[in-house]
Short mmCIF file of C-alpha atoms in Angstrom, two decimals:
data_model
loop_
_atom_site.label_atom_id
_atom_site.label_comp_id
_atom_site.label_asym_id
_atom_site.label_seq_id
_atom_site.Cartn_x
_atom_site.Cartn_y
_atom_site.Cartn_z
CA MET A 117 -4.69 2.34 -12.75
CA GLY A 118 -4.27 4.05 -9.38
CA PHE A 119 -0.89 5.54 -8.57
CA ARG A 120 -1.21 6.84 -5.02
CA ASN A 121 -0.10 4.59 -2.15
CA ILE A 122 -1.37 5.87 1.18
CA MET A 123 -0.03 5.00 4.62
CA ILE A 124 -2.11 5.94 7.68
CA SER A 125 0.08 5.75 10.77
CA SER A 126 -1.77 8.08 13.19
CA ASN A 127 -5.23 8.31 14.70
CA MET A 128 -7.36 9.48 11.77
CA LYS A 129 -10.95 9.46 10.62
CA LEU A 130 -11.49 8.11 7.11
CA ARG A 131 -14.67 8.55 5.10
CA ILE A 132 -15.93 8.73 1.52
CA GLN A 133 -17.38 11.87 0.02
CA ASP A 134 -17.96 12.65 -3.66
CA GLN A 135 -16.00 9.58 -4.82
CA GLN A 136 -13.01 10.68 -2.77
CA LEU A 137 -11.25 9.39 0.31
CA VAL A 138 -11.42 12.08 2.97
CA VAL A 139 -8.76 11.89 5.69
CA THR A 140 -9.54 13.99 8.75
CA ALA A 141 -7.21 14.97 11.58
CA GLY A 142 -7.85 18.63 12.08
CA ASP A 143 -7.58 19.60 8.40
CA GLU A 144 -9.19 17.48 5.70
CA VAL A 145 -7.37 15.94 2.74
CA HIS A 146 -9.40 14.73 -0.26
CA ILE A 147 -7.95 12.05 -2.57
CA PRO A 148 -9.90 10.67 -5.58
CA LEU A 149 -10.60 6.94 -5.25
CA GLU A 150 -9.65 6.35 -8.89
CA ASP A 151 -6.14 7.64 -8.13
CA ILE A 152 -5.52 5.23 -5.22
CA ASN A 153 -3.55 2.03 -5.70
CA CYS A 154 -3.50 0.81 -2.09
CA ILE A 155 -4.00 1.97 1.49
CA LEU A 156 -2.06 0.72 4.51
CA ILE A 157 -3.75 1.37 7.87
CA GLU A 158 -1.07 0.92 10.50
CA ASN A 159 -2.74 2.62 13.45
CA GLN A 160 -5.41 0.59 15.26
CA SER A 161 -7.28 3.73 16.37
CA VAL A 162 -8.27 4.74 12.84
CA THR A 163 -12.03 5.22 12.41
CA LEU A 164 -13.80 4.24 9.20
CA SER A 165 -17.23 3.09 8.00
CA ALA A 166 -18.65 0.03 6.27
CA TYR A 167 -19.53 2.33 3.36
CA LEU A 168 -15.84 3.19 2.97
CA LEU A 169 -14.95 -0.52 2.86
CA GLN A 170 -17.60 -1.06 0.19
CA LYS A 171 -16.37 1.80 -2.00
CA VAL A 172 -12.74 0.76 -1.61
CA ALA A 173 -13.63 -2.78 -2.71
CA ASP A 174 -15.71 -1.46 -5.62
CA SER A 175 -12.70 0.58 -6.77
CA GLY A 176 -10.33 -2.40 -6.64
CA ILE A 177 -8.14 -0.74 -4.00
CA ALA A 178 -6.04 -3.03 -1.82
CA LEU A 179 -6.63 -2.00 1.80
CA TYR A 180 -4.22 -3.46 4.37
CA VAL A 181 -4.66 -3.50 8.14
CA CYS A 182 -1.92 -4.27 10.67
CA ASP A 183 -1.71 -6.23 13.91
CA GLU A 184 -0.58 -4.96 17.30
CA LYS A 185 3.04 -5.20 16.11
CA HIS A 186 2.18 -2.92 13.17
CA LEU A 187 2.79 -5.72 10.66
CA PRO A 188 0.30 -6.25 7.78
CA ASN A 189 -1.97 -9.17 8.67
CA ALA A 190 -5.04 -8.74 6.43
CA VAL A 191 -6.06 -7.20 3.12
CA LEU A 192 -9.55 -6.23 1.95
CA LEU A 193 -10.32 -7.59 -1.51
CA PRO A 194 -13.44 -7.39 -3.72
CA MET A 195 -15.57 -10.53 -3.94
CA VAL A 196 -15.93 -10.79 -7.74
CA ARG A 197 -14.77 -8.12 -10.20
CA HIS A 198 -14.69 -10.24 -13.35
CA SER A 199 -17.72 -10.62 -15.62
CA ARG A 200 -17.01 -14.30 -16.33
CA HIS A 201 -15.77 -15.51 -12.97
CA PHE A 202 -17.37 -18.97 -13.26
CA LYS A 203 -15.84 -19.51 -16.71
CA ILE A 204 -12.34 -18.74 -15.37
CA LEU A 205 -12.99 -20.89 -12.31
CA LYS A 206 -13.80 -23.87 -14.54
CA TYR A 207 -10.53 -23.41 -16.43
CA GLN A 208 -8.67 -23.39 -13.12
CA MET A 209 -10.34 -26.54 -11.84
CA GLU A 210 -9.94 -28.40 -15.13
CA THR A 211 -6.28 -27.50 -15.73
CA GLY A 212 -4.24 -30.65 -16.27
CA LYS A 213 -1.18 -31.57 -14.23
CA PRO A 214 1.24 -31.31 -17.19
CA LEU A 215 0.38 -27.62 -17.73
CA GLN A 216 0.53 -26.86 -14.01
CA LYS A 217 3.98 -28.46 -13.77
CA ARG A 218 5.31 -26.56 -16.79
CA LEU A 219 4.02 -23.24 -15.45
CA TRP A 220 5.49 -23.92 -12.00
CA GLN A 221 8.81 -24.77 -13.63
CA GLN A 222 8.82 -21.32 -15.29
CA VAL A 223 8.02 -19.59 -11.98
CA VAL A 224 10.79 -21.43 -10.11
CA ILE A 225 13.40 -20.79 -12.80
CA GLN A 226 12.62 -17.06 -12.82
CA LYS A 227 12.68 -16.90 -9.02
CA ILE A 228 16.15 -18.49 -8.89
CA ARG A 229 17.34 -16.29 -11.76
CA ASN A 230 16.17 -13.21 -9.85
CA GLN A 231 17.91 -14.49 -6.72
CA ALA A 232 21.12 -14.77 -8.76
CA LEU A 233 20.62 -11.22 -10.04
CA CYS A 234 20.06 -10.04 -6.45
CA LEU A 235 23.41 -11.48 -5.32
CA GLN A 236 25.10 -10.01 -8.38
CA LEU A 237 23.64 -6.54 -7.73
CA LEU A 238 24.78 -6.77 -4.11
CA GLU A 239 28.25 -7.81 -5.36
CA LEU A 240 28.09 -11.05 -3.38
CA ASP A 241 29.40 -14.47 -4.38
CA GLY A 242 27.04 -17.24 -5.39
CA HIS A 243 25.15 -15.92 -8.39
CA GLU A 244 26.92 -18.26 -10.81
CA GLU A 245 25.92 -21.30 -8.73
CA LEU A 246 22.30 -20.16 -8.71
CA LEU A 247 22.31 -19.73 -12.48
CA ARG A 248 23.63 -23.29 -12.72
CA MET A 249 20.76 -24.45 -10.49
CA CYS A 250 18.26 -22.86 -12.91
CA LYS A 251 19.25 -25.45 -15.49
CA GLU A 252 18.42 -28.27 -13.07
CA VAL A 253 14.78 -27.28 -12.55
CA GLN A 254 12.53 -29.95 -14.04
CA SER A 255 8.83 -29.86 -14.85
CA GLY A 256 7.00 -29.39 -11.55
CA ASP A 257 10.39 -28.97 -9.79
CA ARG A 258 10.35 -32.66 -8.82
CA THR A 259 13.83 -32.48 -7.30
CA HIS A 260 13.03 -29.43 -5.13
CA VAL A 261 15.68 -27.17 -6.62
CA GLU A 262 13.73 -24.14 -5.38
CA ALA A 263 14.25 -25.12 -1.72
CA LYS A 264 17.94 -25.92 -2.25
CA ALA A 265 18.48 -22.62 -4.07
CA ALA A 266 16.71 -20.63 -1.34
CA ALA A 267 18.86 -22.15 1.40
CA TYR A 268 22.05 -21.46 -0.56
CA TYR A 269 20.89 -17.95 -1.48
CA PHE A 270 20.24 -16.80 2.09
CA ARG A 271 23.54 -18.28 3.27
CA CYS A 272 25.34 -16.25 0.60
CA MET A 273 23.44 -13.13 1.59
CA TYR A 274 23.51 -13.31 5.40
CA GLY A 275 25.95 -16.06 6.41
CA LEU A 276 25.74 -19.65 7.62
CA GLY A 277 23.94 -18.83 10.86
CA PHE A 278 20.97 -17.13 9.20
CA SER A 279 17.54 -18.75 9.31
CA ARG A 280 14.22 -17.41 8.04
CA GLY A 281 12.74 -18.60 11.33
CA ASN A 282 14.89 -16.28 13.44
CA ASP A 283 13.19 -13.43 15.27
CA HIS A 284 15.17 -10.35 14.25
CA ILE A 285 14.88 -7.20 12.16
CA ILE A 286 15.92 -8.76 8.83
CA ASN A 287 13.10 -11.32 8.92
CA SER A 288 10.65 -8.70 10.19
CA ALA A 289 11.53 -6.46 7.23
CA LEU A 290 11.32 -9.34 4.74
CA ASN A 291 7.94 -10.45 6.09
CA TYR A 292 6.62 -6.88 5.94
CA GLY A 293 7.67 -6.45 2.32
CA TYR A 294 6.41 -9.88 1.28
CA ALA A 295 3.01 -9.19 2.88
CA ILE A 296 2.57 -5.98 0.87
CA ILE A 297 3.46 -7.69 -2.44
CA ARG A 298 1.27 -10.71 -1.58
CA GLY A 299 -1.75 -8.46 -1.03
CA MET A 300 -1.21 -6.73 -4.38
CA ILE A 301 -1.04 -10.12 -6.10
CA ALA A 302 -4.21 -11.33 -4.37
CA ARG A 303 -6.06 -8.24 -5.58
CA SER A 304 -4.92 -8.81 -9.16
CA ILE A 305 -5.89 -12.49 -9.01
CA ILE A 306 -9.44 -11.60 -8.02
CA CYS A 307 -9.74 -8.79 -10.56
CA TYR A 308 -8.85 -11.28 -13.32
CA GLY A 309 -11.60 -13.65 -12.17
CA LEU A 310 -9.31 -16.30 -10.70
CA GLU A 311 -9.90 -18.19 -7.46
CA PRO A 312 -6.96 -17.36 -5.14
CA SER A 313 -7.19 -20.60 -3.15
CA ILE A 314 -6.50 -22.79 -6.23
CA GLY A 315 -2.76 -22.69 -6.70
CA ILE A 316 -0.29 -24.17 -9.15
CA PHE A 317 2.04 -25.69 -6.57
CA HIS A 318 0.75 -24.55 -3.18
CA HIS A 319 -2.42 -26.44 -2.29
CA SER A 320 -2.98 -26.18 1.47
CA GLU A 321 -6.62 -26.50 2.51
CA LEU A 322 -5.93 -23.94 5.24
CA ASN A 323 -4.58 -21.29 2.83
CA ASN A 324 -7.05 -19.10 0.96
CA TYR A 325 -4.23 -17.58 -1.11
CA ASN A 326 -2.36 -20.54 -2.55
CA LEU A 327 -2.17 -18.94 -5.98
CA ALA A 328 -0.83 -15.67 -4.54
CA ASP A 329 1.88 -17.68 -2.76
CA ASP A 330 2.80 -19.25 -6.11
CA MET A 331 2.91 -15.96 -7.99
CA ILE A 332 4.89 -14.04 -5.36
CA GLU A 333 8.00 -16.20 -5.82
CA PRO A 334 9.75 -14.20 -8.62
CA PHE A 335 8.95 -10.94 -6.75
CA ARG A 336 10.56 -11.98 -3.46
CA PRO A 337 14.12 -11.08 -4.59
CA LEU A 338 12.99 -7.46 -5.07
CA VAL A 339 12.13 -7.31 -1.36
CA ASP A 340 15.37 -9.18 -0.54
CA LEU A 341 17.42 -6.66 -2.52
CA TYR A 342 15.81 -3.69 -0.78
CA VAL A 343 16.16 -5.20 2.71
CA SER A 344 19.78 -6.23 2.17
CA SER A 345 20.58 -2.73 0.85
CA HIS A 346 18.88 -0.84 3.70
CA PHE A 347 19.12 -3.06 6.80
CA ASP A 348 22.12 -4.23 8.82
CA ILE A 349 21.98 -7.82 10.06
CA SER A 350 24.24 -6.87 12.98
CA GLU A 351 21.34 -4.85 14.43
CA ILE A 352 19.46 -8.02 15.37
CA ASP A 353 17.64 -6.54 18.37
CA SER A 354 16.36 -3.48 16.50
CA THR A 355 12.68 -3.07 15.63
CA LEU A 356 11.06 -1.62 12.54
CA THR A 357 10.60 2.13 12.84
CA PRO A 358 7.85 4.11 11.05
CA GLU A 359 10.45 5.38 8.58
CA MET A 360 11.64 1.81 7.86
CA LYS A 361 8.06 0.64 7.28
CA LYS A 362 7.43 3.60 4.99
CA GLY A 363 10.40 2.47 2.89
CA LEU A 364 9.21 -1.14 2.83
CA PHE A 365 5.71 -0.06 1.78
CA GLY A 366 7.34 2.00 -0.96
CA ILE A 367 8.74 -1.15 -2.58
CA ILE A 368 5.57 -1.25 -4.68
CA ASN A 369 6.83 1.96 -6.34
CA PHE A 370 9.90 0.22 -7.77
CA ASP A 371 10.40 -1.02 -11.33
CA MET A 372 11.08 -4.51 -12.62
CA SER A 373 11.65 -5.64 -16.19
CA VAL A 374 9.17 -7.64 -18.28
CA LYS A 375 10.32 -8.55 -21.79
CA GLY A 376 12.91 -5.79 -21.61
CA ASP A 377 10.46 -3.03 -20.65
CA MET A 378 10.71 -1.26 -17.28
CA ARG A 379 7.39 -1.44 -15.46
CA ILE A 380 6.17 -0.60 -11.98
CA VAL A 381 5.63 -3.62 -9.70
CA SER A 382 1.82 -3.44 -9.77
CA ASN A 383 1.88 -3.48 -13.57
CA CYS A 384 4.29 -6.45 -13.55
CA ILE A 385 1.88 -8.29 -11.26
CA ASP A 386 -1.08 -7.61 -13.54
CA MET A 387 0.88 -8.81 -16.58
CA LEU A 388 1.84 -12.04 -14.84
CA ILE A 389 -1.70 -12.78 -13.67
CA ALA A 390 -3.15 -11.92 -17.10
CA SER A 391 -0.66 -14.26 -18.81
CA TYR A 392 -1.52 -17.04 -16.32
CA SER A 393 -5.25 -16.64 -17.03
CA SER A 394 -4.53 -16.74 -20.76
CA ALA A 395 -2.40 -19.89 -20.35
CA LEU A 396 -5.25 -21.63 -18.50
CA GLN A 397 -7.54 -20.86 -21.46
CA GLY A 398 -5.06 -22.41 -23.89
CA ASN A 399 -4.06 -19.13 -25.54
CA ARG A 400 -0.36 -19.28 -24.60
CA THR A 401 2.27 -21.43 -22.91
CA GLU A 402 4.70 -18.84 -21.51
CA LEU A 403 4.14 -16.59 -18.49
CA ASP A 404 5.13 -12.91 -18.45
CA LEU A 405 7.55 -13.13 -15.54
CA PRO A 406 9.36 -10.15 -13.96
CA GLU A 407 13.13 -9.80 -13.97
CA LEU A 408 14.99 -8.07 -11.17
CA ILE A 409 16.90 -4.86 -11.93
CA GLN A 410 18.82 -2.39 -9.79
CA LEU A 411 16.50 -0.64 -7.31
CA GLN A 412 14.79 2.07 -9.30
CA VAL A 413 11.73 4.09 -8.31
CA HIS A 414 9.17 4.22 -11.09
CA SER A 415 9.10 7.58 -12.85
CA TYR A 416 5.53 8.81 -13.27
CA GLU A 417 4.69 11.33 -15.97
CA TYR A 418 2.75 13.63 -13.67
CA MET A 419 0.81 16.51 -15.18
CA ARG A 420 -1.72 19.04 -13.90
CA ILE A 421 -4.96 20.38 -15.28
CA VAL A 422 -5.75 23.82 -13.88
CA VAL A 423 -9.32 25.02 -14.43
CA PHE A 424 -10.24 28.72 -14.24
CA PHE A 425 -13.90 29.70 -14.35
CA ASP A 426 -16.13 32.75 -14.02
CA LEU A 427 -19.82 31.82 -13.99
CA PRO A 428 -22.90 34.06 -13.71
CA VAL A 429 -24.86 33.61 -10.46
CA VAL A 430 -27.67 36.16 -10.84
CA THR A 431 -30.70 33.94 -11.41
CA ALA A 432 -31.65 30.78 -9.52
CA LYS A 433 -30.94 28.74 -12.66
CA GLU A 434 -27.44 30.23 -12.99
CA LYS A 435 -26.68 29.59 -9.31
CA LYS A 436 -27.76 25.97 -9.71
CA ALA A 437 -25.59 25.55 -12.85
CA ALA A 438 -22.55 27.07 -11.09
CA ALA A 439 -23.03 24.82 -8.05
CA LYS A 440 -23.41 21.78 -10.31
CA PHE A 441 -20.16 22.58 -12.18
CA ARG A 442 -18.22 23.06 -8.95
CA LYS A 443 -19.67 19.78 -7.65
CA PHE A 444 -18.48 18.03 -10.81
CA LEU A 445 -14.93 19.36 -10.35
CA ILE A 446 -14.80 18.08 -6.78
CA LYS A 447 -16.17 14.65 -7.74
CA ASP A 448 -13.65 14.38 -10.56
CA GLY A 449 -10.78 14.91 -8.15
CA TYR A 450 -10.01 18.62 -8.49
CA ASN A 451 -8.83 20.57 -5.45
CA MET A 452 -9.53 24.24 -4.94
CA MET A 453 -6.39 26.35 -5.18
CA GLN A 454 -8.33 29.59 -4.64
CA TRP A 455 -11.73 30.96 -5.59
CA SER A 456 -12.74 29.73 -9.06
CA VAL A 457 -9.34 28.05 -9.63
CA TYR A 458 -9.16 24.26 -9.29
CA SER A 459 -6.39 21.82 -10.17
CA ARG A 460 -6.07 18.07 -10.62
CA ILE A 461 -3.04 15.78 -10.74
CA CYS A 462 -2.99 13.35 -13.70
CA ASN A 463 -0.77 10.35 -14.28
CA GLY A 464 0.29 10.83 -17.89
CA THR A 465 -1.20 12.22 -21.09
CA ASP A 466 -3.92 9.54 -21.32
CA SER A 467 -5.25 10.60 -17.93
CA VAL A 468 -5.12 14.27 -19.00
CA ALA A 469 -7.13 13.48 -22.14
CA MET A 470 -9.73 11.53 -20.15
CA HIS A 471 -10.27 14.29 -17.58
CA ARG A 472 -10.35 17.07 -20.18
CA GLN A 473 -13.04 15.11 -22.04
CA ARG A 474 -15.05 14.78 -18.81
CA LEU A 475 -14.62 18.53 -18.28
CA LYS A 476 -16.02 19.32 -21.73
CA GLN A 477 -19.00 17.05 -21.10
CA ASN A 478 -19.92 18.88 -17.89
CA LEU A 479 -19.57 22.55 -18.93
CA PRO A 480 -22.38 24.95 -17.94
CA GLU A 481 -24.36 26.75 -20.64
CA ASN A 482 -23.06 30.25 -19.82
CA GLY A 483 -19.95 31.85 -18.39
CA SER A 484 -16.24 31.46 -18.96
CA VAL A 485 -14.20 28.28 -18.34
CA ARG A 486 -10.53 27.80 -19.23
CA ALA A 487 -8.26 24.77 -18.77
CA LEU A 488 -4.47 24.87 -18.66
CA THR A 489 -2.33 21.71 -18.79
CA LEU A 490 1.09 21.86 -17.11
CA THR A 491 3.86 19.43 -16.41
CA GLU A 492 4.56 18.86 -12.73
CA LYS A 493 7.84 20.76 -13.07
CA GLN A 494 6.02 23.76 -14.52
CA PHE A 495 3.41 23.56 -11.77
CA GLU A 496 6.13 23.57 -9.09
CA SER A 497 7.35 26.94 -10.36
CA ILE A 498 4.17 28.67 -9.16
CA ASP A 499 4.94 31.31 -6.51
CA ILE A 500 2.49 31.82 -3.66
CA LEU A 501 2.78 35.58 -3.17
CA LEU A 502 0.01 35.87 -0.60
CA GLY A 503 -1.91 33.24 1.32
CA GLU A 504 -1.10 29.81 2.73
CA LYS A 505 0.01 26.68 0.89
CA THR A 506 -2.70 24.01 0.59
CA PHE A 507 -2.74 20.30 -0.29
CA ALA A 508 -3.58 21.29 -3.89
CA ASP A 509 -0.30 23.24 -4.09
CA SER A 510 1.89 20.33 -2.98
CA PRO A 511 4.17 18.91 -5.70
CA GLU A 512 3.61 15.24 -6.51
CA SER A 513 6.34 12.64 -6.43
CA THR A 514 6.58 8.87 -6.40
CA GLU A 515 6.95 9.04 -2.62
CA LEU A 516 4.07 7.72 -0.55
CA ILE A 517 1.44 10.11 0.71
CA ASN A 518 2.07 9.86 4.44
CA ILE A 519 -0.64 11.29 6.63
CA PHE A 520 0.27 11.37 10.28
#
């Protein structure tokens, strides 16, 4: 699963080369497609190709574009990424009302429970009343407890005069965060072979993402918690700054809890969608729903593979073999640190094992090749005694890669 979230907020040229996203604005930055989780293009002057859109879709990357107000208004999604799309579609269309109502009941209860947790984490009154409301949710939420809870929840959070229809910075921030999460959910829905327009509760003929609007409900309190913690409702006339939008985009780097395990939001989304698909096929009755926790950035287990090589280049055959090996390193996401020294960031030991195996499968016949695996902390201790720092030398963190 990709782990890089990229925000493009300046006039850039984007292209694909050797299975990598190349971002050009003077210097070039190369980022392997397999490492990318999502891309947010905020600047309307960014140049890209149809080939880039195709490769991004093939890689299952969520690509967002923004309107003239710099708010996300569209997301590029692959057409069909599941081998048995029609089979899953039939399950969706043939799902009975009783199952739909029971599943929606679970979603609503967890949403209200997360809203209660949000108020509790913010040390605001009202969480006990919301927990009481959870017990009133019936199959299919016939008595509309969700709507009553939402109205009560926002009054507790922002006061009696607050309305989600108001045009001010709080609603702008909420809408921005919701749009990012909604796009991630839509991507997961398609990757699991589901039709996003066929929802559990939402069923508008004008909405192509009814199911995404169902599944986003228990994730909304995460956005609410972040916005309430970082934005001041008294600054009604303020607008979202680039730094604010960077923080909102970074919400997808936070953890939530599923069955007691801390997981990054994108993983929580995939677990929920997978459990929903399984429920449609009659394999289970309970959804894997996320539970809100205190704001916590996901801690990646970053590691580095550093490859050192010395290859003979006397004969034409040796030159061709050396060029082929270097080409492999670039395609597999390695960046040149200096001559014959390349490094690659890996997300955990499984990723290290996969890339080391690829390395062994692409070794030339002659020469010397060594690979050193380091933790990110060890890598950061490298001293550059002579020469300039490059992108390959930059330490990795869970912060977004911002390219201005």
